[in-house]
Amino acid sequence: MLRSHVVDLPGWALLSKNIAPNALHNSRARYDAPKCDEDTRVEVIDEIMERIQDPDAPQRLLCMTGAAGSGKSALQQTIATRCAKSNILSAAFFLSSTDPTRNNISFIVPTIAYQMGLKHHLFRSSVAAAVAHDPHIFSQSLKSQMDVLIVRPFKSVRRSQQIGSKTFPYAILIDGLDECNGAPNTASGIIPGITPVNVDDRRRAEDQQEELLAAIKHCILVNGLPFRVFIASRPEIAIHTALEPGGLLRKVAYHIQLSDKYDASEDMRRYLRRRFEDIGLRIRNPQWFSEGDIETLVGAASGQFIYVATAYKYISERRASPEKMLKIVLTWTPHEGQATRPFEALDRLYTNILLAAKNAYEAVESHHGRDFLLLFKAHHMGATGADGSRFLIVERPAADLLSAMLCLEARAEETLISDLRSLVALETDVYGDFRLRLYHKSFSDFLQEPSRAKDLFVPQDRVYTHLTSCFMQQIIECLLDFDSLPAKWEDLPLPKLYRRSLKEAVECLPNFLKGALAIDDEEVVSFTQNGGWQKINNLLPLLHRLGGWLCDYFDEWIGSLQRFTDPLKARKPEAAAVISVFVKQWRNDYSQDSDSSE
């Protein structure tokens, strides 16, 4: 009888046609959705539930951000289940980029209103009447939808005094804000997995995410409603901007960051141990794994729950031997043609994030002609350490110094990673320098392995070749009067950062030229014809007075330049002849300086 009454309500049937059933926390489409084991993620779950259930908490909006694969959706599913059991769950919406019914904002407000309508008949009647009065409400702004479908119906319930504000279910959960990708709500053209994100779609998605956050603040928080809203997302542009100083939500949100504060290592150990023990019962061999195996997997995860979950899913394949599958995961070194790819799902996640970031970055007019993947690989190498067996570069340079070495504008590194905040972060070290931090070792492994990164792979040689070109460009374009330089390097009339970058360019150029096999001879000829070697000649005395690396390893510096010049003689004899003159001069000058100092 109740179901018939609900269907017969004017407007309710139309509302039901504009919801996303797949987005509900108990939807069949989300069967076996990831959730936390009973005694895992205890600290963060307790903090979230405490905030949701505290009526006196100053912030009624909770925002949880975390890196890709850090377990946000599992936490959100666990919170939804707990809230439902406690009868405080008002509504939940789980976004998904690959589901056309829940990868945009079209159905969010109607779906929330639908769930709330099931909690109280007066709320349901008010929503149904509002839809009957204005059947086109679903095409209006989110603020209008929230006002008509949530705020006003709840005020009607409150005025009726049939149910108090404190007894009406008050927890509203939204998971995966970053999964709102701006795609139209149609199944056509949606390809789960690796689908390049159109830049216009990306911007539209960010606009939609911002619109949702603004609507929540304006309609739910400002109106003084009793609801607690809990949003989980990767720290992408929309929510990152809203939560930073001066942002839309900075003063009204309690921000939970899944970082080192919530070390998930012990939880991952429990997760694997339990599941491996279950496998042991199934195969009648409780000794099929060791604690060392678990430690290896947890260490490789770098706090990334998706890593151990993916590994377990691969190992537990019913038609395969778990012992053999575990061995593959523990010793896996992927190569072309390899049939088994344990972390294919993880690689797909990284691929999608990188592709979206690449498209967004390169679409900016001021970035025309730049290679996003090449620039990011340079920063990745700077963060993780470069191969020093063939090249000599400043050890793990600060991110802003590396941007300067790449001839980029100030703060370019922040723009470069703006769409990668779920994988990397810029953090300030004890010296006040910005340094790039990769959240997961597995992401670094992905970037370094061609068979995993595929078209997104950038060889180190390309980075070194590009840096070599940048060094020559920086020396040629340096705005100094090279005929009237000060006596000290510190007195060069350049900003400190670019003075440091110029120093690296002069000190590194010979070794990079020797090792960058793909460098274009014409670039070297142009550098020579534009007086590049003469400019270095004018700067060398200042660097020698400064002391440091160049003085200690000048023989290596001049030797690298000589080894580059020798084979150049056959290809570009005029340029090689010019370089040889300077090599001879510098060798003599340095030898004289050494003799006079003894």
XYZ file of C-alpha atoms in Angstrom, residues 28-505:
478
model
C 23.162 -3.649 -6.949
C 25.464 -1.903 -9.442
C 27.868 -1.373 -6.571
C 27.663 -4.960 -5.352
C 30.805 -5.919 -3.477
C 31.859 -2.266 -3.285
C 35.152 -1.808 -1.430
C 34.769 -1.303 2.294
C 37.040 -1.352 5.291
C 37.586 -4.509 7.297
C 36.136 -4.406 10.786
C 39.309 -3.416 12.630
C 41.044 -1.425 9.908
C 41.194 2.357 9.357
C 39.868 2.632 12.910
C 41.389 6.020 13.707
C 40.093 7.873 10.671
C 36.668 6.175 10.788
C 36.265 7.159 14.440
C 37.238 10.746 13.640
C 34.733 10.949 10.779
C 31.862 9.390 12.752
C 32.599 11.601 15.738
C 32.389 14.697 13.534
C 29.200 13.532 11.827
C 27.461 12.640 15.083
C 28.528 15.708 17.076
C 25.626 18.198 16.966
C 27.866 20.892 18.397
C 30.685 20.508 15.858
C 31.472 23.977 14.463
C 31.717 22.710 10.888
C 28.813 20.826 9.352
C 30.792 20.038 6.204
C 33.503 17.366 6.223
C 35.836 17.081 3.265
C 38.141 14.088 3.005
C 40.859 14.268 0.378
C 43.430 11.654 -0.436
C 45.685 10.374 -3.152
C 44.449 8.050 -5.852
C 44.034 4.570 -4.434
C 44.278 5.657 -0.801
C 40.963 4.012 0.118
C 38.580 6.988 0.102
C 35.663 5.088 -1.426
C 36.111 2.162 0.956
C 36.018 4.606 3.866
C 32.967 6.365 2.452
C 31.170 3.030 1.949
C 31.981 2.050 5.522
C 30.694 5.372 6.846
C 27.508 5.005 4.771
C 26.896 1.533 6.192
C 27.463 2.723 9.768
C 25.206 5.739 9.316
C 22.484 3.531 7.815
C 22.669 1.124 10.767
C 22.416 4.093 13.151
C 19.427 5.500 11.223
C 21.191 8.784 10.577
C 21.877 8.298 6.841
C 19.784 10.812 4.960
C 21.264 10.180 1.513
C 24.401 8.997 -0.278
C 25.662 9.520 -3.800
C 28.658 7.607 -5.158
C 29.962 9.204 -8.354
C 31.748 7.139 -11.005
C 33.470 8.473 -14.104
C 32.551 5.384 -16.151
C 28.838 5.332 -15.301
C 26.894 7.870 -17.419
C 24.164 8.108 -14.768
C 26.595 9.242 -12.088
C 29.561 10.912 -13.758
C 28.007 14.403 -13.771
C 25.863 16.623 -11.567
C 22.558 16.065 -13.381
C 21.148 13.463 -10.980
C 22.834 14.356 -7.681
C 20.192 16.617 -6.120
C 17.153 14.589 -7.313
C 18.770 11.371 -6.042
C 19.464 12.916 -2.639
C 15.918 14.295 -2.468
C 14.513 10.892 -3.443
C 16.355 9.148 -0.602
C 15.290 11.803 1.893
C 11.714 11.459 0.686
C 11.771 7.804 1.661
C 12.598 8.839 5.230
C 9.432 10.888 5.895
C 6.051 11.079 4.143
C 5.662 14.871 4.553
C 9.078 15.495 2.991
C 8.106 13.124 0.188
C 4.787 14.912 -0.386
C 6.480 18.309 -0.465
C 9.066 17.153 -3.007
C 6.422 15.531 -5.186
C 4.284 18.690 -5.125
C 7.294 20.840 -6.047
C 8.106 18.634 -9.048
C 4.469 18.615 -10.156
C 4.419 22.406 -9.937
C 7.631 22.758 -11.975
C 8.441 19.643 -14.048
C 11.507 21.431 -15.486
C 13.206 21.862 -12.124
C 15.779 19.212 -13.127
C 17.233 21.481 -15.818
C 17.720 24.413 -13.464
C 20.847 25.342 -11.491
C 21.953 23.189 -8.589
C 21.144 26.001 -6.156
C 17.574 26.134 -7.466
C 17.261 22.341 -7.324
C 18.575 22.184 -3.756
C 16.315 24.991 -2.647
C 13.191 23.467 -4.199
C 13.880 19.757 -3.622
C 15.713 19.769 -0.271
C 15.613 23.051 1.675
C 11.918 23.930 1.339
C 10.611 20.386 1.874
C 12.714 20.034 5.015
C 11.458 23.370 6.344
C 7.927 22.075 5.801
C 8.729 19.008 7.878
C 10.259 21.167 10.603
C 7.266 23.532 10.702
C 4.862 20.604 10.987
C 6.621 19.459 14.161
C 5.836 15.888 13.113
C 9.513 15.092 13.395
C 12.249 17.109 15.074
C 15.390 18.337 13.376
C 17.472 16.138 15.651
C 15.556 12.964 14.779
C 15.451 13.407 10.993
C 18.336 11.454 9.381
C 20.995 14.085 8.843
C 24.085 12.516 7.174
C 24.506 13.299 3.458
C 27.461 11.541 1.829
C 28.977 12.310 -1.574
C 31.857 10.159 -2.761
C 34.232 10.805 -5.637
C 33.696 14.470 -6.429
C 36.680 14.180 -8.780
C 34.787 11.471 -10.715
C 32.391 14.142 -11.962
C 33.912 14.460 -15.416
C 31.369 16.656 -17.175
C 30.325 13.945 -19.621
C 26.712 14.065 -20.825
C 24.265 11.732 -19.122
C 24.048 9.276 -21.982
C 25.644 5.903 -22.432
C 26.790 6.623 -25.985
C 30.483 7.232 -26.402
C 31.406 6.235 -22.876
C 34.298 3.824 -22.879
C 35.344 2.597 -19.426
C 39.063 2.543 -18.901
C 41.462 4.520 -21.043
C 39.483 7.310 -22.694
C 41.282 10.597 -23.390
C 39.487 13.424 -21.618
C 38.501 16.309 -23.856
C 39.838 19.576 -22.453
C 36.468 21.291 -22.739
C 34.905 18.382 -20.840
C 37.600 18.726 -18.202
C 36.850 22.399 -17.681
C 33.129 21.721 -17.680
C 33.686 19.031 -15.053
C 35.633 21.447 -12.848
C 32.865 24.022 -13.255
C 30.290 21.408 -12.245
C 32.303 20.394 -9.196
C 32.610 24.041 -8.139
C 28.890 24.573 -8.714
C 28.049 21.610 -6.480
C 30.313 22.827 -3.679
C 28.880 26.351 -3.925
C 25.307 25.013 -3.880
C 25.999 22.907 -0.780
C 27.427 25.908 1.037
C 24.667 28.282 -0.021
C 21.650 26.004 0.433
C 22.537 23.536 3.156
C 25.147 25.238 5.315
C 24.016 28.870 5.181
C 20.350 27.996 5.769
C 21.198 26.472 9.123
C 19.823 23.048 8.312
C 20.877 20.219 10.658
C 22.529 18.124 7.954
C 26.115 16.948 8.083
C 27.623 16.692 4.608
C 30.619 14.425 4.049
C 32.444 14.735 0.709
C 35.335 12.509 -0.385
C 37.539 13.365 -3.342
C 41.002 13.335 -4.767
C 42.579 16.738 -4.120
C 41.851 17.972 -7.645
C 41.510 21.626 -8.636
C 37.913 22.302 -7.590
C 38.079 21.013 -4.026
C 41.746 21.932 -3.555
C 40.965 25.544 -4.454
C 37.838 25.584 -2.277
C 39.756 24.373 0.792
C 42.894 26.504 0.482
C 43.207 29.921 2.215
C 40.633 32.284 0.777
C 38.696 29.427 -0.788
C 34.945 28.955 -0.830
C 34.905 26.287 1.895
C 37.992 27.213 3.900
C 36.063 28.553 6.916
C 33.107 26.176 6.853
C 34.730 22.784 6.251
C 36.595 20.330 8.434
C 39.321 18.911 6.224
C 40.506 15.330 6.668
C 43.616 14.518 4.664
C 44.517 10.868 4.186
C 48.230 11.393 4.566
C 50.990 10.157 6.817
C 48.775 10.995 9.810
C 46.722 7.894 9.034
C 49.319 5.230 8.354
C 47.478 2.361 6.691
C 50.385 -0.109 6.729
C 49.126 -2.168 9.648
C 45.627 -2.210 8.166
C 47.028 -3.517 4.893
C 48.876 -6.247 6.758
C 45.622 -7.349 8.408
C 43.817 -7.171 5.075
C 46.315 -9.429 3.295
C 46.844 -11.783 6.216
C 43.124 -12.528 6.592
C 42.614 -13.097 2.906
C 45.737 -15.189 2.515
C 44.607 -17.304 5.466
C 41.237 -17.821 3.745
C 43.059 -18.937 0.609
C 45.104 -21.321 2.772
C 41.884 -22.933 4.008
C 40.620 -23.271 0.449
C 43.781 -24.918 -0.873
C 44.416 -26.820 2.382
C 47.869 -25.306 2.805
C 48.087 -22.669 5.551
C 51.831 -22.297 4.954
C 51.525 -21.175 1.314
C 52.607 -17.595 2.145
C 54.981 -15.976 4.625
C 54.957 -12.825 6.713
C 57.860 -11.663 4.568
C 55.617 -11.877 1.491
C 53.091 -9.623 3.203
C 55.791 -7.149 4.233
C 57.042 -6.986 0.643
C 53.584 -6.174 -0.686
C 52.848 -3.615 2.022
C 56.189 -1.939 1.411
C 55.516 -1.757 -2.316
C 52.095 -0.215 -1.677
C 53.491 2.991 -0.120
C 50.261 3.461 1.820
C 48.154 2.841 -1.280
C 45.314 0.461 -0.459
C 44.452 -0.079 -4.094
C 47.858 -1.697 -4.574
C 47.312 -4.495 -2.060
C 43.673 -4.899 -3.129
C 44.761 -5.269 -6.761
C 47.525 -7.697 -5.795
C 45.100 -9.825 -3.772
C 42.540 -9.873 -6.581
C 45.216 -11.124 -8.956
C 46.608 -13.713 -6.546
C 43.189 -15.091 -5.582
C 42.116 -15.959 -9.132
C 40.260 -19.232 -8.579
C 41.523 -20.996 -11.695
C 45.174 -20.371 -10.893
C 47.649 -21.466 -8.261
C 47.890 -18.758 -5.560
C 51.492 -19.760 -4.831
C 52.468 -19.147 -8.465
C 50.431 -15.934 -8.723
C 52.003 -14.603 -5.519
C 55.453 -15.345 -6.888
C 54.629 -13.416 -10.065
C 53.525 -10.371 -8.069
C 56.542 -10.465 -5.753
C 59.061 -10.785 -8.563
C 57.140 -9.121 -11.350
C 59.321 -7.325 -13.849
C 57.033 -6.522 -16.774
C 58.232 -6.836 -20.324
C 56.743 -6.555 -23.781
C 54.547 -9.485 -24.716
C 54.044 -10.551 -21.103
C 50.643 -12.174 -20.756
C 50.116 -11.629 -17.021
C 49.784 -8.040 -15.830
C 48.874 -8.022 -12.139
C 48.515 -4.249 -11.878
C 46.640 -3.549 -15.065
C 43.816 -1.808 -13.161
C 46.319 0.355 -11.320
C 48.058 1.256 -14.573
C 44.717 2.220 -16.096
C 44.109 4.557 -13.159
C 47.493 6.225 -13.601
C 47.029 6.442 -17.372
C 43.684 8.183 -17.098
C 44.967 10.708 -14.579
C 48.077 11.509 -16.627
C 46.149 11.793 -19.893
C 43.643 14.200 -18.376
C 46.430 16.324 -16.887
C 48.352 16.346 -20.172
C 45.333 17.450 -22.198
C 44.409 20.177 -19.721
C 47.964 21.545 -19.493
C 48.729 21.579 -23.198
C 45.386 23.219 -24.022
C 46.456 26.415 -22.228
C 47.538 28.956 -24.835
C 50.663 30.022 -22.956
C 51.789 26.371 -22.887
C 51.646 26.027 -26.668
C 54.441 23.806 -27.923
C 55.300 22.386 -24.516
C 55.465 18.657 -23.881
C 53.696 18.011 -20.578
C 54.936 14.448 -20.211
C 58.544 15.483 -20.832
C 58.394 18.310 -18.293
C 56.728 16.147 -15.669
C 59.245 13.344 -16.239
C 62.019 15.892 -15.600
C 60.407 16.800 -12.270
C 59.864 13.133 -11.476
C 63.556 12.451 -12.069
C 64.447 15.458 -9.952
C 62.326 14.110 -7.100
C 63.501 10.512 -7.245
C 67.122 11.039 -8.232
C 68.634 10.798 -11.699
C 70.932 8.187 -13.131
C 74.322 9.582 -12.222
C 76.339 6.932 -14.043
C 76.421 8.956 -17.242
C 75.276 12.439 -16.288
C 76.042 14.884 -13.570
C 73.176 17.076 -12.391
C 72.485 18.904 -9.159
C 71.260 16.236 -6.745
C 67.480 16.305 -6.424
C 67.002 19.998 -7.220
C 64.211 22.011 -5.642
C 61.162 22.090 -7.898
C 61.418 25.823 -8.574
C 65.115 25.504 -9.486
C 64.342 22.680 -11.900
C 61.608 24.774 -13.519
C 64.147 27.559 -14.004
C 66.633 25.063 -15.486
C 63.880 24.037 -17.915
C 63.509 27.704 -18.950
C 59.989 27.895 -17.516
C 58.364 30.832 -15.787
C 58.252 31.259 -12.005
C 55.908 28.832 -10.201
C 55.550 26.768 -13.383
C 55.848 23.587 -11.314
C 52.597 24.412 -9.492
C 50.703 24.703 -12.758
C 52.341 21.526 -14.052
C 50.989 19.370 -11.212
C 47.659 21.158 -10.755
C 45.795 18.148 -12.186
C 48.033 15.545 -10.556
C 47.386 16.352 -6.899
C 46.007 12.864 -6.312
C 49.434 11.423 -7.160
C 51.997 14.063 -6.201
C 52.397 17.114 -4.012
C 54.727 20.082 -3.646
C 55.985 20.256 -0.082
C 58.261 22.715 1.678
C 61.461 21.245 3.105
C 63.403 22.427 6.149
C 65.225 24.974 3.986
C 62.002 26.501 2.696
C 62.371 24.978 -0.789
C 59.504 23.385 -2.679
C 60.114 19.759 -3.494
C 58.003 17.312 -5.435
C 56.771 14.315 -3.477
C 55.284 11.226 -5.120
C 52.753 9.570 -2.850
C 53.275 6.077 -4.258
C 56.310 4.124 -5.294
C 54.034 2.242 -7.678
C 53.414 5.462 -9.623
C 57.157 5.955 -9.974
C 57.481 2.348 -11.129
C 54.742 2.964 -13.683
C 56.504 6.024 -15.106
C 59.794 4.155 -15.457
C 58.470 1.032 -17.191
C 57.642 1.298 -20.947
C 55.410 -1.786 -20.952
C 53.202 -0.204 -18.295
C 53.200 3.487 -19.257
C 53.072 2.653 -22.976
C 52.499 5.881 -24.963
C 52.991 7.940 -21.822
C 56.522 6.656 -21.251
C 59.321 9.222 -21.557
C 62.929 7.890 -21.698
C 65.467 9.579 -19.447
C 67.598 10.387 -22.481
C 64.860 12.670 -23.789
C 64.873 14.601 -20.545
C 68.649 15.004 -20.555
C 68.615 16.067 -24.199
C 65.919 18.649 -23.470
C 67.840 19.955 -20.454
C 70.942 20.278 -22.624
C 68.990 22.457 -25.062
C 67.599 24.481 -22.152
C 71.102 25.071 -20.758
C 72.296 26.456 -24.082
C 69.157 28.567 -24.406
C 69.565 29.995 -20.918
C 73.201 30.953 -21.475
C 72.449 32.601 -24.837
C 69.346 34.468 -23.636
C 70.741 35.503 -20.250
C 70.192 39.258 -19.816
C 73.682 40.124 -18.598
C 76.279 42.537 -19.899
C 78.940 39.866 -20.408
C 81.571 42.527 -21.167
C 81.097 44.174 -17.777
C 80.486 41.543 -15.124
C 80.966 42.050 -11.375
C 83.853 40.408 -9.568
C 81.654 37.980 -7.604
C 79.021 35.523 -8.760
C 76.705 36.622 -5.953
C 76.729 40.143 -7.358
C 75.363 39.177 -10.773
C 72.250 41.348 -11.347
C 69.898 38.361 -11.578
C 67.209 36.971 -9.249
C 68.713 34.424 -6.871
C 66.854 31.507 -8.462
C 67.997 32.303 -11.977
C 71.526 32.967 -10.796
C 71.538 29.450 -9.385
C 70.005 28.062 -12.568
C 72.656 29.766 -14.701
C 75.346 28.227 -12.508
C 73.877 24.761 -13.082
C 73.698 25.408 -16.825
